[in-house]
Each structure stands twice: as C-alpha cells, then as structure tokens.
Amino acid sequence: MGLDDRGVERGAKQSWMDRKLGYIQDPKRKTGQFYNNVLKGLYDSYWPYCGSATIFREAFIKERHRQYTLHSKIENLHRQVTYLTSENTACAGKYIKENYIPSPHDIENLQRLSESASKIKDEVEQEINNLKKEDDSLFCSNGKLTSGREFNHSFNEDTTFKMKTFIMDIIDPFLTKITDHKEKKKQVTWKNRGKKRTNQQRDRENKAKVDKRVKKRKRERCKQIFLHLGGIVWADEYYEPSMGATQITDFVEEDNEDKLDDIESILPSKFSDYDRLCLADLVLEGCFQGPALDIIEEYLLQYCIVVS
C-alpha cells in the first residue's frame, strides 16, 4: 500500500493514532502535521512507561507546545538573518560582496547591522542555555536519563546542534565580515579626518599669516603718516602714546585760516582711502589731541569716516 508523508503505511491505523492521545485526523495545517510527528515520537518513547491516556495526553500537549515554540523561534531567527543579508538597501547584501568598497556613510549602517546580528546571536545562545536546563531536568540524580524521555532528550540534542551550527556557519561569519568592514571604515574615516583636520589647520595658519602681513602693512603705513604729520615715534617703532610716543597737538604750517585746507596741504599728494582709514586708526590710538584732533576728525568727516 505504500507509506504516507509521515512514514506510516497508508490505510493502516497505528496505536498512536488515537484522538484520546491528541492525534489530529488528516491535518491540513503545518501545525497539525508537526504535532502528529511529535505525538509519534513521544508515543514510541514514553507510552511504554506511562500506560494512562490522560497522563500521556497532558505530557504530549506540553511537549508539542515546547517543541513547536522553539521550532518557531529558530525559524524566525533564521528569517531575520536572511533579511539582514538580503539586497534590501537597509540590509547587508552589498557589504558582504567580495567587491565591496566602503563609502563615507557606511559605518553607521555597519554598526546597526552588527548590533542586529549580535542580538540574534544572543537570543540563540539564550535558547541553547534554556534547552540545556530543560535537558538536565530529564536526568536522574545518578546521571541516567529518566525512562521514557529519550524522545525529549533526542530533540534537545538535535536542536542544540542545529542552533550551534547556525551560529558557527551563518551568524559568526556574517558578524566577522561586518566587523572587519566596520574597522576598515573606521580607519579610513579617521585617516580622512586627520587629512581634513590638517587642511583646516593649514587654512587657519595661512589666514593667520595673511592677517599678520595685513596688520604689519597697515601699522607701517600708520607710522609713515604719523611721521609725515610731525609726530615722533618712540624707539623708532611705536607711534602709540600708550607705548611712549608724544601726541600731536598742532600742525606747524604757515598761517592759514582754513584749517581743513591746512590738513590737506600737509598730507601726501596721493592720500588714498586706505590712508584715511590708517589716519582714523591713529585717532583711535590717541595720537592726536587738542586742535590737531579737531582738524583730523573734521577732515575724516568729509569722507564719511566717523571715529568714535
């Protein structure tokens, strides 16, 4: 007659195929098929030591729930890893290819993927530990397996092996590859940061040099104007009164009632806008006082330069 997909001879009713024990007739769902497989295995192992349909049914319901729950968890974890390694833009498909080249923003994605895979690994390891405790409870104090629990123990061993293989063959290699890429990307990032930092520092240094040259040029021009207007610098360098130079109080020139003409007449023939800004700086430094200060401020006001 042949065997069906459960390994049972078609048309032959087996002793375990009893609804009182929990058997499901012609199951359509995978859950029912799974339960019947558990029933067959548990019946062969436990029924000879049980003898009570009620006790057996309770043990069966508990065992089928345990096995199916763990089976579902493992399948779900497999699906999670399959998703992580897929070509989805949020996943690691492109990162685990041989021709992968790190890009600037990959490190955040690599870190996220690494954390997700590590979380899955932790869950699998936790299930392995739980299964070990479950399996330990099947043994007597003398170390021998309790009679009738061979099926439970066999499931525990097989499932533990599958979960350890899952970690060793799939999760760990994935984590290793992602971690390697992450570390390489960190090195590239830090290397680039170093270059960027050096360039920024070089820009700051260049700007400082330019500013220094501009200040030196302006200071030199201020000193020239100060000397031209009759001032005397201190120690051949300082025109600021705060550094010891003497303030200019009057402009020495032939009598002329138009003070504005007086200042223009003694200024250099080519007195630029830049020179006027230097003159304003001399005012701010306190290089003039009295009539000389009034003349300078009035002159600068003609060019809309207000010194305050």
Coordinates of N, CA and C in Angstrom, one line a residue, residues 18-153:
D18 N -4.5 8.0 17.9 CA -5.8 7.9 18.7 C -6.1 9.3 19.2
R19 N -7.3 9.8 18.9 CA -7.6 11.2 19.3 C -7.5 11.4 20.8
K20 N -7.7 10.3 21.5 CA -7.7 10.4 23.0 C -6.2 10.8 23.4
L21 N -5.3 10.5 22.6 CA -3.9 10.8 22.9 C -3.5 12.2 22.4
G22 N -4.3 12.7 21.5 CA -4.0 14.0 20.9 C -3.8 14.0 19.4
Y23 N -4.1 12.9 18.8 CA -3.9 12.7 17.4 C -4.9 13.6 16.6
I24 N -4.4 14.2 15.5 CA -5.2 15.1 14.6 C -5.4 14.3 13.3
Q25 N -6.7 14.0 13.0 CA -7.0 13.3 11.8 C -6.8 14.2 10.5
D26 N -6.0 13.7 9.6 CA -5.8 14.4 8.3 C -5.6 15.9 8.5
P27 N -4.5 16.3 9.2 CA -4.2 17.7 9.4 C -3.9 18.4 8.1
K28 N -4.5 19.6 8.0 CA -4.3 20.4 6.8 C -3.2 21.5 7.0
R29 N -3.1 21.9 8.2 CA -2.1 22.9 8.6 C -0.8 22.3 9.0
K30 N 0.3 23.0 8.8 CA 1.6 22.5 9.1 C 1.7 22.3 10.7
T31 N 1.0 23.1 11.4 CA 1.0 22.9 12.9 C 0.5 21.6 13.2
G32 N -0.6 21.1 12.6 CA -1.2 19.8 12.9 C -0.2 18.7 12.5
Q33 N 0.4 18.9 11.4 CA 1.4 17.9 10.9 C 2.6 17.8 11.9
F34 N 3.0 18.9 12.4 CA 4.1 19.0 13.3 C 3.7 18.3 14.6
Y35 N 2.5 18.5 15.1 CA 2.0 17.9 16.3 C 1.9 16.4 16.2
N36 N 1.5 15.9 15.1 CA 1.4 14.5 14.9 C 2.8 13.8 14.9
N37 N 3.7 14.5 14.3 CA 5.1 14.0 14.3 C 5.6 13.9 15.8
V38 N 5.3 14.9 16.6 CA 5.8 14.9 18.0 C 5.0 13.7 18.7
L39 N 3.8 13.6 18.4 CA 3.0 12.5 19.0 C 3.6 11.1 18.7
K40 N 3.9 10.9 17.5 CA 4.5 9.6 17.1 C 5.8 9.3 17.9
G41 N 6.7 10.3 17.9 CA 8.0 10.2 18.6 C 7.8 10.0 20.1
L42 N 6.9 10.8 20.7 CA 6.7 10.7 22.1 C 6.0 9.4 22.5
Y43 N 5.1 8.9 21.7 CA 4.4 7.7 21.9 C 5.4 6.5 22.0
D44 N 6.3 6.5 21.0 CA 7.3 5.4 20.9 C 8.2 5.4 22.2
S45 N 8.5 6.6 22.7 CA 9.4 6.7 23.8 C 8.7 6.6 25.1
Y46 N 7.6 7.3 25.3 CA 7.0 7.5 26.6 C 5.9 6.5 27.0
W47 N 5.1 6.1 26.0 CA 3.9 5.3 26.2 C 4.2 4.0 27.0
P48 N 5.2 3.3 26.7 CA 5.5 2.1 27.4 C 5.7 2.2 28.9
Y49 N 6.1 3.5 29.3 CA 6.3 3.7 30.7 C 5.1 4.5 31.4
C50 N 4.1 4.8 30.5 CA 3.0 5.7 31.0 C 1.8 4.8 31.2
G51 N 1.2 4.3 30.2 CA 0.0 3.5 30.3 C -1.3 4.2 30.5
S52 N -1.3 5.4 30.8 CA -2.5 6.2 31.0 C -2.7 7.2 29.9
A53 N -3.8 7.1 29.2 CA -4.0 8.1 28.1 C -4.1 9.5 28.6
T54 N -4.7 9.7 29.8 CA -4.8 11.0 30.3 C -3.5 11.7 30.6
I55 N -2.6 10.9 31.3 CA -1.3 11.4 31.7 C -0.5 11.6 30.4
F56 N -0.6 10.7 29.5 CA 0.2 10.8 28.3 C -0.2 12.0 27.5
R57 N -1.5 12.3 27.4 CA -2.1 13.4 26.6 C -1.5 14.7 27.2
E58 N -1.5 14.8 28.6 CA -1.0 16.0 29.2 C 0.5 16.2 28.9
A59 N 1.2 15.1 28.9 CA 2.7 15.2 28.6 C 2.9 15.6 27.2
F60 N 2.0 15.0 26.3 CA 2.1 15.3 24.9 C 1.8 16.8 24.6
I61 N 0.7 17.3 25.1 CA 0.4 18.7 24.9 C 1.5 19.6 25.3
K62 N 2.1 19.3 26.5 CA 3.2 20.1 27.0 C 4.4 20.1 26.1
E63 N 4.7 18.8 25.6 CA 5.9 18.6 24.8 C 5.7 19.2 23.4
R64 N 4.6 19.1 22.8 CA 4.4 19.6 21.5 C 4.4 21.1 21.5
H65 N 3.9 21.7 22.6 CA 4.0 23.2 22.7 C 5.4 23.6 22.8
R66 N 6.2 22.9 23.6 CA 7.6 23.3 23.9 C 8.4 23.2 22.5
Q67 N 8.2 22.1 21.8 CA 9.0 21.9 20.6 C 8.5 22.9 19.5
Y68 N 7.2 23.1 19.4 CA 6.8 24.0 18.3 C 7.2 25.4 18.6
T69 N 7.1 25.8 19.9 CA 7.5 27.2 20.2 C 9.0 27.4 19.9
L70 N 9.8 26.4 20.3 CA 11.3 26.6 20.0 C 11.5 26.5 18.5
H71 N 10.8 25.6 17.8 CA 10.9 25.5 16.4 C 10.6 26.8 15.7
S72 N 9.5 27.4 16.1 CA 9.1 28.7 15.5 C 10.1 29.8 15.8
K73 N 10.7 29.8 17.0 CA 11.7 30.8 17.3 C 12.9 30.7 16.4
I74 N 13.3 29.5 16.2 CA 14.5 29.3 15.4 C 14.3 29.7 14.0
E75 N 13.1 29.3 13.5 CA 12.7 29.7 12.1 C 12.7 31.2 12.0
N76 N 12.1 31.9 13.0 CA 12.1 33.3 12.9 C 13.5 34.0 13.0
L77 N 14.4 33.4 13.8 CA 15.7 33.9 13.8 C 16.4 33.7 12.5
H78 N 16.2 32.6 11.8 CA 16.7 32.3 10.5 C 16.2 33.4 9.5
R79 N 14.9 33.7 9.6 CA 14.4 34.7 8.7 C 15.0 36.1 8.9
Q80 N 15.3 36.4 10.2 CA 15.9 37.7 10.5 C 17.3 37.8 9.8
V81 N 18.0 36.7 10.0 CA 19.4 36.7 9.4 C 19.3 36.7 7.8
T82 N 18.3 36.0 7.3 CA 18.1 36.1 5.8 C 17.8 37.5 5.4
Y83 N 17.0 38.1 6.2 CA 16.7 39.5 5.8 C 17.9 40.4 5.9
L84 N 18.7 40.2 7.0 CA 19.9 41.1 7.2 C 20.9 40.9 6.0
T85 N 20.9 39.8 5.5 CA 21.9 39.5 4.4 C 21.3 39.8 3.0
S86 N 20.1 40.2 2.9 CA 19.4 40.5 1.6 C 19.9 41.7 0.9
E87 N 19.5 41.9 -0.3 CA 19.9 43.1 -1.1 C 19.1 44.3 -0.8
N88 N 18.2 44.2 0.2 CA 17.5 45.4 0.6 C 18.4 46.5 1.0
T89 N 18.1 47.8 0.6 CA 19.0 48.9 0.9 C 19.4 49.1 2.3
A90 N 18.5 48.6 3.2 CA 18.7 48.8 4.7 C 19.5 47.6 5.2
C91 N 19.8 46.6 4.4 CA 20.5 45.4 4.8 C 21.9 45.3 4.3
A92 N 22.5 44.1 4.5 CA 24.0 44.0 4.3 C 24.4 43.3 3.0
G93 N 23.4 43.2 2.1 CA 23.8 42.5 0.9 C 25.0 43.0 0.2
K94 N 25.1 44.3 0.0 CA 26.2 44.9 -0.7 C 27.5 44.8 0.1
Y95 N 27.4 44.8 1.5 CA 28.6 44.8 2.3 C 29.3 43.4 2.4
I96 N 28.6 42.4 2.1 CA 29.2 41.0 2.2 C 29.7 40.5 0.8
K97 N 29.6 41.4 -0.2 CA 30.1 41.0 -1.5 C 31.6 41.2 -1.5
E98 N 32.3 40.4 -2.4 CA 33.7 40.4 -2.5 C 34.2 41.8 -3.0
N99 N 33.5 42.4 -3.9 CA 33.9 43.7 -4.5 C 33.5 44.9 -3.7
Y100 N 33.0 44.7 -2.5 CA 32.5 45.9 -1.7 C 33.6 46.9 -1.4
I101 N 33.3 48.1 -1.6 CA 34.3 49.2 -1.3 C 33.6 50.2 -0.4
P102 N 34.1 50.5 0.8 CA 33.5 51.3 1.8 C 33.2 52.7 1.2
S103 N 32.0 53.3 1.6 CA 31.7 54.6 1.2 C 31.6 55.5 2.5
P104 N 31.5 56.8 2.4 CA 31.6 57.7 3.6 C 30.6 57.4 4.7
H105 N 29.4 57.0 4.4 CA 28.4 56.9 5.4 C 28.1 55.5 5.8
D106 N 28.9 54.5 5.4 CA 28.6 53.1 5.7 C 28.8 52.7 7.1
I107 N 29.6 53.4 7.9 CA 29.9 53.0 9.2 C 28.7 52.9 10.1
E108 N 27.7 53.8 9.9 CA 26.5 53.8 10.7 C 25.7 52.5 10.4
N109 N 25.6 52.2 9.1 CA 24.8 51.0 8.7 C 25.5 49.8 9.2
L110 N 26.8 49.7 9.1 CA 27.6 48.6 9.5 C 27.4 48.4 11.0
Q111 N 27.4 49.4 11.8 CA 27.3 49.3 13.2 C 25.9 48.8 13.5
R112 N 24.9 49.3 12.8 CA 23.5 48.9 13.1 C 23.3 47.4 12.7
L113 N 23.9 47.0 11.6 CA 23.8 45.6 11.2 C 24.5 44.7 12.2
S114 N 25.7 45.1 12.7 CA 26.4 44.4 13.6 C 25.7 44.2 14.9
E115 N 25.0 45.2 15.4 CA 24.2 45.2 16.6 C 23.0 44.2 16.4
S116 N 22.4 44.3 15.2 CA 21.2 43.4 15.0 C 21.7 41.9 15.0
A117 N 22.8 41.6 14.3 CA 23.3 40.2 14.2 C 23.7 39.8 15.6
S118 N 24.3 40.6 16.4 CA 24.8 40.3 17.7 C 23.6 40.0 18.6
K119 N 22.5 40.7 18.4 CA 21.3 40.5 19.2 C 20.7 39.1 18.9
I120 N 20.7 38.8 17.6 CA 20.2 37.5 17.2 C 21.0 36.4 17.8
K121 N 22.3 36.5 17.7 CA 23.3 35.5 18.3 C 23.0 35.4 19.8
D122 N 22.8 36.5 20.5 CA 22.5 36.4 21.9 C 21.2 35.6 22.2
E123 N 20.2 35.8 21.3 CA 18.9 35.1 21.5 C 19.1 33.6 21.3
V124 N 19.9 33.3 20.3 CA 20.1 31.8 20.0 C 20.9 31.2 21.2
E125 N 21.9 31.9 21.7 CA 22.7 31.4 22.8 C 21.8 31.2 24.1
Q126 N 20.9 32.2 24.2 CA 20.0 32.1 25.4 C 19.1 30.8 25.2
E127 N 18.6 30.6 24.0 CA 17.8 29.4 23.8 C 18.6 28.1 24.0
I128 N 19.9 28.1 23.7 CA 20.7 27.0 23.9 C 20.9 26.7 25.4
N129 N 21.0 27.8 26.2 CA 21.1 27.7 27.6 C 19.8 27.2 28.2
N130 N 18.7 27.7 27.7 CA 17.4 27.2 28.2 C 17.2 25.8 27.9
L131 N 17.6 25.4 26.8 CA 17.5 24.0 26.3 C 18.3 23.0 27.2
K132 N 19.5 23.5 27.6 CA 20.4 22.7 28.4 C 19.7 22.5 29.8
K133 N 19.1 23.5 30.3 CA 18.5 23.4 31.6 C 17.3 22.4 31.5
E134 N 16.6 22.5 30.4 CA 15.4 21.6 30.1 C 15.9 20.2 30.0
D135 N 17.0 20.0 29.3 CA 17.5 18.7 29.1 C 18.1 18.1 30.4
D136 N 18.7 18.9 31.2 CA 19.3 18.5 32.5 C 18.2 17.9 33.4
S137 N 17.0 18.5 33.3 CA 15.9 18.1 34.2 C 15.4 16.7 33.8
L138 N 15.8 16.2 32.6 CA 15.4 14.8 32.2 C 16.2 13.7 32.9
F139 N 17.3 14.1 33.5 CA 18.2 13.1 34.1 C 17.9 12.9 35.6
C140 N 18.2 11.7 36.1 CA 18.0 11.4 37.5 C 19.3 11.9 38.2
S141 N 19.2 11.8 39.5 CA 20.4 12.2 40.3 C 21.6 11.4 40.1
N142 N 21.4 10.1 39.6 CA 22.6 9.3 39.3 C 23.1 9.5 37.9
G143 N 22.6 10.5 37.2 CA 23.1 10.8 35.9 C 22.5 10.0 34.7
K144 N 21.5 9.1 35.0 CA 20.9 8.4 34.0 C 19.6 9.1 33.5
L145 N 19.3 8.9 32.2 CA 18.2 9.5 31.6 C 16.9 8.9 32.1
T146 N 15.9 9.7 32.5 CA 14.7 9.1 33.0 C 14.0 8.3 31.9
S147 N 13.5 7.1 32.3 CA 12.9 6.2 31.4 C 11.7 6.9 30.7
G148 N 11.7 6.7 29.4 CA 10.6 7.2 28.6 C 10.9 8.6 28.0
R149 N 12.0 9.2 28.4 CA 12.3 10.6 28.0 C 13.3 10.7 26.8
E150 N 13.6 9.5 26.1 CA 14.5 9.5 25.1 C 14.2 10.5 23.9
F151 N 12.9 10.5 23.6 CA 12.4 11.4 22.5 C 12.7 12.9 22.9
N152 N 12.4 13.3 24.1 CA 12.6 14.7 24.6 C 14.1 15.0 24.5
H153 N 14.9 14.0 25.0 CA 16.4 14.2 25.0 C 16.9 14.3 23.6

